[in-house]
Amino acid sequence: MTTQATADQYLAATYARFPVAFTHGAGSLLWDDEGKEYIDLGSGIAVNTLGLADEGWADAVSAQLRALAHASNLYYTGPQAQLAKALCERTGMSKVFFSNSGAEANECMIKTARKWSSDRFGEGKRPVIVALEGGFHGRTYATLAATGQPALHEGFAPMPAGFRFAKPGDIEDMRAKLDDSCCAVMIELVQGEGGVNVLEPGYVRALAALAKERGLLLMIDEVQTGNGRTGTLFAFEQYGIAPDAVSTAKGLAGGLPLGATLFGARTAGVLTAGSHGSTFGGNPACCAGALHVLSRLDEALLSEVREKHEYICASLEGAPGILGSTGLGLMLGIATARPAKEIANECLARGVALLTAKEKVRLLPALNIPMDLLEKGLGVLKEVAGAHRL
Ligand SMILES: *Cc1c(COP(=O)(O)O)cnc(C)c1O
């Protein structure tokens, strides 16, 4: 049986998969089980930060696997401690909790907000977290409840209580949604799954000021925007805000499952022994991969990300069938005349793997994608986007 046939028979049908089975990759190239080559403009949904099979990354992870792949969090391990230190030093945050995914990093952030609130105002007195319509925070129950996309809630009632939604970009709507039952605001700075919608800096700064004025926690979901994706290590740096908590995952370990919740001064002491935990969270092999990724995310690579953003926008601007682009750094949404899904399917058939987000084509290439591959991939996208259907 082929991989596809086996998967279709035995895997739960939770994904509308592209009809391709990948076997290996190198940098921003991928190969499928028939030997066909692809240019990767999606990097596993912003996961493979340095591309596939990066030498330095694979060496760092392999060395750790041979030394100590796992130890319980009842003990100390070097890579976890070093990674927490590096993340705090580079963000100005104070403490870190490690988990295995974006949803778990957000789950931890949500639990922290509720515990912070209970400690200050009394158990369960001010539990409400205000998030944004069109946001995406994960698939576990709490993070799904925080996700402002009603369609994703369908069939899963009852949803956990204590979440409320405001319209992105509308500070008056946010003001109207905040009352004395609230403890925190939780947002993405660029809504990824929601269609690559960039929040206006003016709105975000007004929101940060409002949260401060009301004494609420400001929590930023950087699961997708973190780890250099937007051209700075974290997107919040570009907004001039000081969050009380930041979550990240996807690109953090460059291809291995790792989530992190970063705490600022107000939240650093909230979680105490026994109040939260994870068996695999902060696994030494994943942390070794993340330490390597962080060591590569220097100012040279980050400015390359910003330059590639400009290059992509200039290359696509005015091309037939391309209506515009949104995003920051190498997280881009492209509005197209033809349906995005159709474009993604045709690009894949022509050897270019890219993604969609809502009605847009979505580009999330590896941060170190070589310019010649980027140019070639965009060339195919432009031809497909501009093709008239017969
Ligand atoms: C992908 C994503 C998540 C969920 O991450 P998982 O690792 O799939 O649990 C949460 N928030 C944002 C902004 C994401 O892009």
XYZ file of C-alpha atoms in Angstrom, residues 4-289:
286
model
C -1.475 7.831 1.212
C -3.662 4.734 1.078
C -2.405 3.488 4.449
C -2.890 6.902 6.022
C -6.380 7.275 4.599
C -7.357 3.890 6.008
C -5.835 4.207 9.470
C -5.496 7.894 10.385
C -8.385 9.920 11.795
C -9.578 12.148 8.993
C -8.761 15.456 10.748
C -6.815 17.007 7.882
C -7.686 17.887 4.293
C -4.246 16.811 3.120
C -2.538 17.663 -0.149
C -2.043 14.449 -2.172
C 1.684 14.242 -1.511
C 3.857 12.137 0.838
C 7.186 13.802 1.623
C 10.180 11.625 2.434
C 13.082 14.027 2.924
C 14.356 17.536 2.476
C 17.443 19.717 2.385
C 17.187 23.400 3.217
C 14.210 24.740 1.279
C 13.910 21.729 -1.013
C 11.601 18.751 -0.393
C 11.210 15.399 -2.121
C 8.165 13.141 -2.251
C 7.954 9.317 -2.351
C 8.042 9.374 -6.153
C 11.292 11.342 -6.191
C 9.700 14.600 -7.275
C 11.375 17.802 -6.028
C 9.570 20.771 -4.482
C 10.507 24.280 -3.357
C 9.242 24.659 0.213
C 7.494 27.987 0.838
C 5.627 26.780 3.935
C 8.304 25.227 6.163
C 5.815 22.917 7.870
C 3.640 25.918 8.870
C 6.473 28.124 10.135
C 8.234 25.279 11.962
C 11.391 24.529 9.979
C 13.013 27.884 10.762
C 16.383 26.955 9.192
C 14.939 24.692 6.505
C 15.188 20.901 6.530
C 18.147 18.799 7.640
C 20.214 21.860 8.530
C 23.689 20.530 9.402
C 24.344 22.589 12.522
C 20.854 21.956 13.876
C 20.955 18.201 13.156
C 24.408 17.956 14.789
C 23.234 19.795 17.918
C 20.131 17.613 18.241
C 21.979 14.346 17.463
C 24.685 15.083 20.030
C 22.017 15.694 22.670
C 20.123 12.510 21.662
C 23.309 10.516 22.197
C 23.994 12.172 25.548
C 20.558 12.469 27.177
C 17.343 12.447 25.155
C 15.019 12.822 28.096
C 15.011 13.323 31.836
C 12.008 14.077 33.997
C 11.346 17.670 34.980
C 11.924 16.440 38.535
C 15.620 16.903 37.634
C 17.649 19.732 36.102
C 19.013 19.486 32.549
C 21.522 21.854 30.928
C 19.851 22.567 27.566
C 16.568 23.531 29.251
C 18.282 25.894 31.698
C 20.436 27.434 28.938
C 17.442 27.910 26.653
C 15.389 29.618 29.376
C 18.345 31.934 30.048
C 18.792 32.760 26.348
C 15.064 33.459 25.873
C 14.895 35.727 28.927
C 18.081 37.597 28.034
C 16.929 38.216 24.481
C 13.358 39.266 25.317
C 13.591 41.009 28.678
C 11.123 38.513 30.104
C 11.829 36.989 33.547
C 10.923 33.301 33.530
C 9.912 30.489 31.154
C 7.699 27.398 31.304
C 8.353 24.793 28.588
C 5.713 22.576 26.963
C 5.396 20.743 23.646
C 3.129 22.803 21.412
C 1.507 26.148 20.791
C -1.783 25.115 22.330
C -0.021 24.021 25.514
C 1.995 27.242 25.668
C -1.295 29.159 25.468
C -3.022 26.817 27.914
C -0.253 27.680 30.380
C -0.723 31.397 29.678
C -4.481 31.103 30.293
C -3.989 29.145 33.535
C -1.442 31.734 34.660
C -3.872 34.606 34.033
C -6.616 32.877 36.010
C -4.270 32.022 38.880
C -2.841 35.553 38.926
C -6.397 36.837 39.087
C -7.489 34.373 41.788
C -4.443 35.244 43.911
C -5.242 38.959 43.716
C -9.001 39.224 43.539
C -10.230 35.936 44.999
C -10.798 32.499 43.482
C -12.682 32.784 40.211
C -13.815 36.371 40.883
C -12.321 37.918 37.729
C -11.779 35.051 35.279
C -12.625 36.591 31.896
C -9.979 36.802 29.186
C -10.751 39.027 26.207
C -9.392 37.785 22.880
C -9.991 38.929 19.299
C -12.470 37.845 16.662
C -10.678 35.891 13.929
C -7.896 34.860 16.309
C -6.462 31.375 16.652
C -4.965 30.021 19.867
C -5.108 26.229 19.528
C -7.253 23.097 19.577
C -7.355 22.130 23.245
C -10.550 23.097 25.062
C -9.320 26.292 26.730
C -7.359 27.516 23.711
C -10.270 26.663 21.407
C -12.568 28.636 23.712
C -10.113 31.547 23.338
C -10.208 31.183 19.542
C -12.555 33.764 18.018
C -13.786 31.556 15.185
C -17.277 30.218 15.992
C -17.082 27.591 13.222
C -14.265 25.817 15.095
C -16.451 25.574 18.242
C -19.288 23.818 16.416
C -20.139 20.386 17.783
C -17.921 20.688 20.847
C -20.334 22.250 23.335
C -20.116 23.062 26.147
C -17.082 25.286 25.636
C -15.150 26.351 28.745
C -16.508 29.657 30.058
C -14.676 32.929 30.647
C -13.724 34.141 27.179
C -15.036 37.165 25.322
C -14.180 38.565 21.902
C -13.519 42.062 20.585
C -13.151 43.271 17.005
C -9.493 43.519 15.950
C -8.384 47.098 15.326
C -11.392 48.616 17.134
C -10.229 50.057 20.460
C -13.731 51.271 21.385
C -15.103 47.755 20.986
C -12.306 46.485 23.233
C -13.092 49.171 25.807
C -16.742 48.127 25.732
C -15.841 44.456 26.283
C -13.663 45.125 29.354
C -15.314 45.177 32.780
C -14.497 44.127 36.324
C -14.951 40.433 35.501
C -11.828 40.580 33.271
C -8.255 39.660 34.165
C -6.403 39.660 30.852
C -6.289 40.444 27.159
C -4.846 37.792 24.833
C -3.971 38.569 21.205
C -1.893 37.633 18.182
C -0.083 40.633 16.646
C -0.451 39.099 13.194
C -3.447 36.786 13.031
C -1.957 33.814 11.201
C -4.652 31.182 10.754
C -7.193 34.030 10.598
C -5.776 35.214 7.254
C -2.432 36.917 8.006
C -4.031 40.101 9.354
C -1.491 42.505 10.821
C -2.731 44.518 13.806
C -2.092 48.275 13.507
C 0.684 49.485 15.834
C -1.553 52.370 16.962
C -4.284 49.931 17.976
C -1.879 47.629 19.807
C -0.301 50.507 21.738
C -3.753 51.856 22.670
C -4.731 48.347 23.773
C -1.565 48.016 25.872
C -2.295 51.385 27.504
C -5.908 50.362 28.155
C -4.840 47.066 29.727
C -2.381 48.935 31.945
C -4.983 51.514 32.952
C -7.413 48.732 33.958
C -4.718 46.647 35.666
C -5.181 43.729 33.245
C -2.525 41.339 31.983
C -1.388 41.792 28.382
C -0.704 38.362 26.871
C 0.694 37.917 23.367
C 0.373 34.686 21.388
C 3.604 34.513 19.365
C 3.287 30.820 18.560
C 3.568 31.654 14.861
C 5.066 35.183 14.867
C 7.927 34.319 17.236
C 11.453 33.078 16.621
C 12.444 35.509 13.895
C 9.437 34.899 11.665
C 8.441 38.578 11.418
C 11.966 40.001 11.115
C 12.586 40.560 14.836
C 13.084 37.757 17.355
C 9.522 38.373 18.575
C 6.920 40.533 16.862
C 6.083 42.447 20.063
C 9.474 44.196 19.773
C 8.183 45.971 16.651
C 5.138 47.279 18.523
C 7.011 48.877 21.414
C 4.961 47.063 24.046
C 5.981 45.188 27.205
C 3.766 42.094 27.491
C 3.101 40.347 30.820
C 3.265 36.957 29.082
C 4.281 35.687 25.653
C 3.688 32.212 24.233
C 5.618 30.633 21.403
C 6.161 27.246 19.746
C 6.151 26.449 16.006
C 9.602 27.643 14.835
C 11.250 27.620 18.270
C 13.088 24.293 17.996
C 13.451 24.346 14.201
C 11.386 21.191 13.557
C 10.965 19.552 16.948
C 7.958 19.927 19.261
C 8.611 22.619 21.852
C 6.375 25.276 23.361
C 7.394 28.073 25.701
C 5.447 30.507 27.854
C 7.516 33.546 28.816
C 6.558 35.489 31.925
C 7.190 39.163 32.674
C 7.709 40.658 36.127
C 3.993 40.595 37.053
C 3.459 36.917 36.191
C 6.870 35.374 36.915
C 5.902 34.181 40.400
C 2.352 33.014 39.677
C 3.015 29.340 38.944
C 4.456 27.485 41.918
C 5.584 23.895 42.584
C 2.782 21.507 41.693
C 0.547 24.117 40.009
C 1.495 23.167 36.439
C 3.700 20.659 34.670
C 4.538 18.582 31.607
C 6.312 15.242 31.194
C 7.998 16.055 27.901
C 8.023 19.868 28.139
C 11.527 21.251 27.743
C 12.887 17.903 26.622
C 16.711 18.229 26.321
C 16.835 17.205 22.640
C 14.191 19.776 21.670
C 15.923 22.428 23.788
C 19.269 21.659 22.123
C 17.590 22.223 18.749
